[in-house]
Short mmCIF file of N, CA and C in Angstrom, two decimals:
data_model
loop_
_atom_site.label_atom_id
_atom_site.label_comp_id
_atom_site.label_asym_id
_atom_site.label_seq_id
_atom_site.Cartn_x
_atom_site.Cartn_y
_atom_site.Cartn_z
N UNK A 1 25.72 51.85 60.18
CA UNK A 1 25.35 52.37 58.88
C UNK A 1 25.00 53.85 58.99
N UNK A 2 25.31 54.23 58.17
CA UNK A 2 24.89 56.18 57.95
C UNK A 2 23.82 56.07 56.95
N UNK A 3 23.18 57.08 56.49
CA UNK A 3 22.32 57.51 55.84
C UNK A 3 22.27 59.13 55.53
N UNK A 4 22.19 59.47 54.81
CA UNK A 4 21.70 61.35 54.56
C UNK A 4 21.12 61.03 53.23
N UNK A 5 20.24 61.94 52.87
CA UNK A 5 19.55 62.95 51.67
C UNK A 5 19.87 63.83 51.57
N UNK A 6 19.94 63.97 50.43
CA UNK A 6 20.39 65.70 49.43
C UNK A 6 19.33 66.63 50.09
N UNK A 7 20.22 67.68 49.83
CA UNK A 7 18.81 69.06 50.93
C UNK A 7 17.98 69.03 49.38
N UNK A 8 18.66 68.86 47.95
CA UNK A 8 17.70 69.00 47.05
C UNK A 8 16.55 68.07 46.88
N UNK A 9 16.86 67.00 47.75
CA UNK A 9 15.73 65.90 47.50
C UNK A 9 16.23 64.22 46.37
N UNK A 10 17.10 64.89 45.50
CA UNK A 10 17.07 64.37 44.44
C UNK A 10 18.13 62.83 44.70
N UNK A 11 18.83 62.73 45.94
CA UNK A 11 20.07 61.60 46.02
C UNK A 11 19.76 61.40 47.22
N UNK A 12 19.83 60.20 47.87
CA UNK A 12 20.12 59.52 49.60
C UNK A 12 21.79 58.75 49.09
N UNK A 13 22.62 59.24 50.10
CA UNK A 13 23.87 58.54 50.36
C UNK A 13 24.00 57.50 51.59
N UNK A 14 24.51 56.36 51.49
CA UNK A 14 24.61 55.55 52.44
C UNK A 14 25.81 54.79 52.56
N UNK A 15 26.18 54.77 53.69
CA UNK A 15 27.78 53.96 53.67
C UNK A 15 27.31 52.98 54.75
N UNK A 16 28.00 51.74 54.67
CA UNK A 16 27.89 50.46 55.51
C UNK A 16 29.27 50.34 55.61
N UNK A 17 29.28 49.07 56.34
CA UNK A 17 30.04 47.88 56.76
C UNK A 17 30.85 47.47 55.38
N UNK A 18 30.32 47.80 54.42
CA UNK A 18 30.98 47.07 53.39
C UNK A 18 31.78 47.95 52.87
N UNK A 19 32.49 49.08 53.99
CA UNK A 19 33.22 50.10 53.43
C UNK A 19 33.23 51.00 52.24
N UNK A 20 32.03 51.32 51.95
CA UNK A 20 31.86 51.85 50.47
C UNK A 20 30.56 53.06 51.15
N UNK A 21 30.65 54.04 49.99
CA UNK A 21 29.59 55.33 50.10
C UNK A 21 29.06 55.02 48.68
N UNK A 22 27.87 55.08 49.27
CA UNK A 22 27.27 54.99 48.06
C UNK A 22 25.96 55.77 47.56
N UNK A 23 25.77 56.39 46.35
CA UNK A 23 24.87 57.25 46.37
C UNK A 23 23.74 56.79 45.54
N UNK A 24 22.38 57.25 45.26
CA UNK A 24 21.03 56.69 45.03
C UNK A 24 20.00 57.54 44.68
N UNK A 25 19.66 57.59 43.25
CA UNK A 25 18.57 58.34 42.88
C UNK A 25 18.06 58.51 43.56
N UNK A 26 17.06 59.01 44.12
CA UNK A 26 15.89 59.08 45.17
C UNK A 26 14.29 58.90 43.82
N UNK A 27 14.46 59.29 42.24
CA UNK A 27 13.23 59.20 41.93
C UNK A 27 13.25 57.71 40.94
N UNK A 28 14.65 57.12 40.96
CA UNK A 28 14.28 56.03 40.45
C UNK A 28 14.61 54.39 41.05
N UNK A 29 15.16 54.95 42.41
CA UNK A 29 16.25 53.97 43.10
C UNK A 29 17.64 53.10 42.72
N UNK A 30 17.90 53.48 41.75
CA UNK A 30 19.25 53.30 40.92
C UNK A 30 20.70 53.51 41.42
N UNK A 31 21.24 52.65 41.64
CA UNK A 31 22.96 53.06 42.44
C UNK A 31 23.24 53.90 41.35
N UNK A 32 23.80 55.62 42.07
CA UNK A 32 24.73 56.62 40.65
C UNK A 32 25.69 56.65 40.89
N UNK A 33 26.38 55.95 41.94
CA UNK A 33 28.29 55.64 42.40
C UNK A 33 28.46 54.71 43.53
N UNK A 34 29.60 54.32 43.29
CA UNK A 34 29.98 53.46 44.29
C UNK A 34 31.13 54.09 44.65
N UNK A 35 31.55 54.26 46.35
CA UNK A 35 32.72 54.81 46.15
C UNK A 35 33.57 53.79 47.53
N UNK A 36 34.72 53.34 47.27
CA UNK A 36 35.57 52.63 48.37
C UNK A 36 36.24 53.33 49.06
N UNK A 37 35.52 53.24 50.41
CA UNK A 37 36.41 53.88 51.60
C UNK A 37 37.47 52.75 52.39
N UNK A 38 38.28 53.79 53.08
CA UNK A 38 39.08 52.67 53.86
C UNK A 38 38.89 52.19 55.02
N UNK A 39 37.57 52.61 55.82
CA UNK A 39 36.71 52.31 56.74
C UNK A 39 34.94 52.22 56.89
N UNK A 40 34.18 52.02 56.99
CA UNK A 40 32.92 51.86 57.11
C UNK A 40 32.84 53.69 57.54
N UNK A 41 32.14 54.32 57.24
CA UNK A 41 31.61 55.72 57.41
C UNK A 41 30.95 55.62 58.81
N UNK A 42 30.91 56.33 59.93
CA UNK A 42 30.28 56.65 60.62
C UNK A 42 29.24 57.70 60.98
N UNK A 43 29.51 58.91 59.91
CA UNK A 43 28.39 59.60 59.47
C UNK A 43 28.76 60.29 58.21
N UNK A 44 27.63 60.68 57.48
CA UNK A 44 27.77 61.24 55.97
C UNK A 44 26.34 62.80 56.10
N UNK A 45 26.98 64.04 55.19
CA UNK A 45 26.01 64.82 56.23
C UNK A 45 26.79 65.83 54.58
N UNK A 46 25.33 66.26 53.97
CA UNK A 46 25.52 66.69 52.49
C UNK A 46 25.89 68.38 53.04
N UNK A 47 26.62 68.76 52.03
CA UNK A 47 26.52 70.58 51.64
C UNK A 47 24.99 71.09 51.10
N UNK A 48 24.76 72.54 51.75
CA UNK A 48 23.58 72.48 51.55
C UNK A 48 23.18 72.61 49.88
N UNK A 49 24.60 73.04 48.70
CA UNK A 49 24.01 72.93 47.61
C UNK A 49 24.20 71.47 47.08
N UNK A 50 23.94 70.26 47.67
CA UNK A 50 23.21 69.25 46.95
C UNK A 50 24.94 68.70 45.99
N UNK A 51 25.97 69.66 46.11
CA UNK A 51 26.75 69.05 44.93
C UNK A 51 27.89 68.10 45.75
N UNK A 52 28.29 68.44 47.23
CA UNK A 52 29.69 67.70 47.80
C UNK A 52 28.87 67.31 49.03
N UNK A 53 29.59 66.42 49.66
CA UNK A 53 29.30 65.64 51.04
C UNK A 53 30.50 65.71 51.47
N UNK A 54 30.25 65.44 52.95
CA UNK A 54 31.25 65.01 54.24
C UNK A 54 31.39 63.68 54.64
N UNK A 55 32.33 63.06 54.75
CA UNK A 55 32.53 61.49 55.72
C UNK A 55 33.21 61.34 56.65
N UNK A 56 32.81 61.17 57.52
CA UNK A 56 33.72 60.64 59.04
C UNK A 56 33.39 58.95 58.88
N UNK A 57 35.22 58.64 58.85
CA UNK A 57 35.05 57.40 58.74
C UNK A 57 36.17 56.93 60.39
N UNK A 58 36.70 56.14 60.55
CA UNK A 58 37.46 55.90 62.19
C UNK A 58 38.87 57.03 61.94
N UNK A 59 39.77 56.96 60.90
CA UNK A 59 40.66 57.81 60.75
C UNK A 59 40.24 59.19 60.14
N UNK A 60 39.45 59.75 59.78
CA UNK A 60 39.82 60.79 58.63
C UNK A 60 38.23 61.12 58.03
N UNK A 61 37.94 62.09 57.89
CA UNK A 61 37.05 63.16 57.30
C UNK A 61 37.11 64.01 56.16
N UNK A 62 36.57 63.42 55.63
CA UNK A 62 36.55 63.77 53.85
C UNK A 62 35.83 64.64 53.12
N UNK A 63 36.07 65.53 52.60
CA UNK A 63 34.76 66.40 51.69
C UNK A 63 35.09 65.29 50.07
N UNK A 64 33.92 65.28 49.32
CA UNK A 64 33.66 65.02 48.10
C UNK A 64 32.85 65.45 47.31
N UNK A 65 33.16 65.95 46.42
CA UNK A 65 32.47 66.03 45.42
C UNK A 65 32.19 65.08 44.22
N UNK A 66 30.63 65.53 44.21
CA UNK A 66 29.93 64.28 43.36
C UNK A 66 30.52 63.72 42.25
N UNK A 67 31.41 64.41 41.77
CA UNK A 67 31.70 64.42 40.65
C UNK A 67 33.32 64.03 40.63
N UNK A 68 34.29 63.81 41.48
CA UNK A 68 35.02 63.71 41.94
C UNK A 68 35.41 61.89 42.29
N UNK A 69 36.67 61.50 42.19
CA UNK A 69 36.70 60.02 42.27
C UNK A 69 37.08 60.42 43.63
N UNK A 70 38.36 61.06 44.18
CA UNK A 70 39.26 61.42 45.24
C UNK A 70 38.58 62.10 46.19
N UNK A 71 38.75 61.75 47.31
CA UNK A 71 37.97 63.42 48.28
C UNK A 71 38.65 64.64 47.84
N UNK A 72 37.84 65.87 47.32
CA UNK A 72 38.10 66.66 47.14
C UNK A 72 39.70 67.24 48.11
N UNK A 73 39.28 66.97 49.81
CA UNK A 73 39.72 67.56 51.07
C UNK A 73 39.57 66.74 52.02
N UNK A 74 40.68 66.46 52.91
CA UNK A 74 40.92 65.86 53.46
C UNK A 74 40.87 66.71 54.96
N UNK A 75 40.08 66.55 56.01
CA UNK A 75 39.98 67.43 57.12
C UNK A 75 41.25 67.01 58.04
N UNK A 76 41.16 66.04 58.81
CA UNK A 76 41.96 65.40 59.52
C UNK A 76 42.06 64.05 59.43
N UNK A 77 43.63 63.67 59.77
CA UNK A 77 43.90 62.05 59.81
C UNK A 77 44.55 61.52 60.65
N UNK A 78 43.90 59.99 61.21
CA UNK A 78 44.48 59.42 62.67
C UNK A 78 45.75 59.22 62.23
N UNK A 79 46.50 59.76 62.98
CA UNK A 79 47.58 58.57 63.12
C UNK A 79 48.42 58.56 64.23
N UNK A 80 48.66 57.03 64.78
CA UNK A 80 49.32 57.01 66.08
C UNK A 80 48.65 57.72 67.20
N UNK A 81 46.98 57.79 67.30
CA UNK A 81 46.76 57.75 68.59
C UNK A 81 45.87 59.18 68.32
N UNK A 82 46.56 59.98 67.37
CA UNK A 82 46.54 61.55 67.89
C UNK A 82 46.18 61.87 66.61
N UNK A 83 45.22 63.31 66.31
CA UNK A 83 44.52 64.07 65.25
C UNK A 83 45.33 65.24 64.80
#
């Protein structure tokens, strides 16, 4: 499981096993998205303005924005062995 908080305070993101990122008020504890990945996240690690995140999941590394269904950016992707 991953975990991060917004540098603003205001969201904790968490991705599991259940292949999904998911993000979380921090002042009311309320799910504010659900998002389906194609692997369980291995780490999630915010921009410092509070608006996009990073995911390393087994293939591929994602920027997103909050606001965004798609990863914004796509860093790199496994395939066949090699990056």
């Amino acid at each position: 499981a991953s975990v991060a908080i917004s540098p603003d305070g205001r969201h904790i993101a968490t991705g599991g096993s259940d292949e999904t990122l998911k993000l979380w008020d921090l002042a009311t504890g309320a799910a504010v998205r659900t998002i389906k990945l194609d692997s369980a996240p291995r780490g999630i690690c915010w921009f410092p303005d509070s608006t996009r995140l990073v995911t390393n999941a087994s293939h591929l590394t994602a920027i997103w924005e909050l606001s965004a269904k798609q990863p914004s950016r796509v860093l790199g992707e496994y395939e066949r062995g090699r990056y």
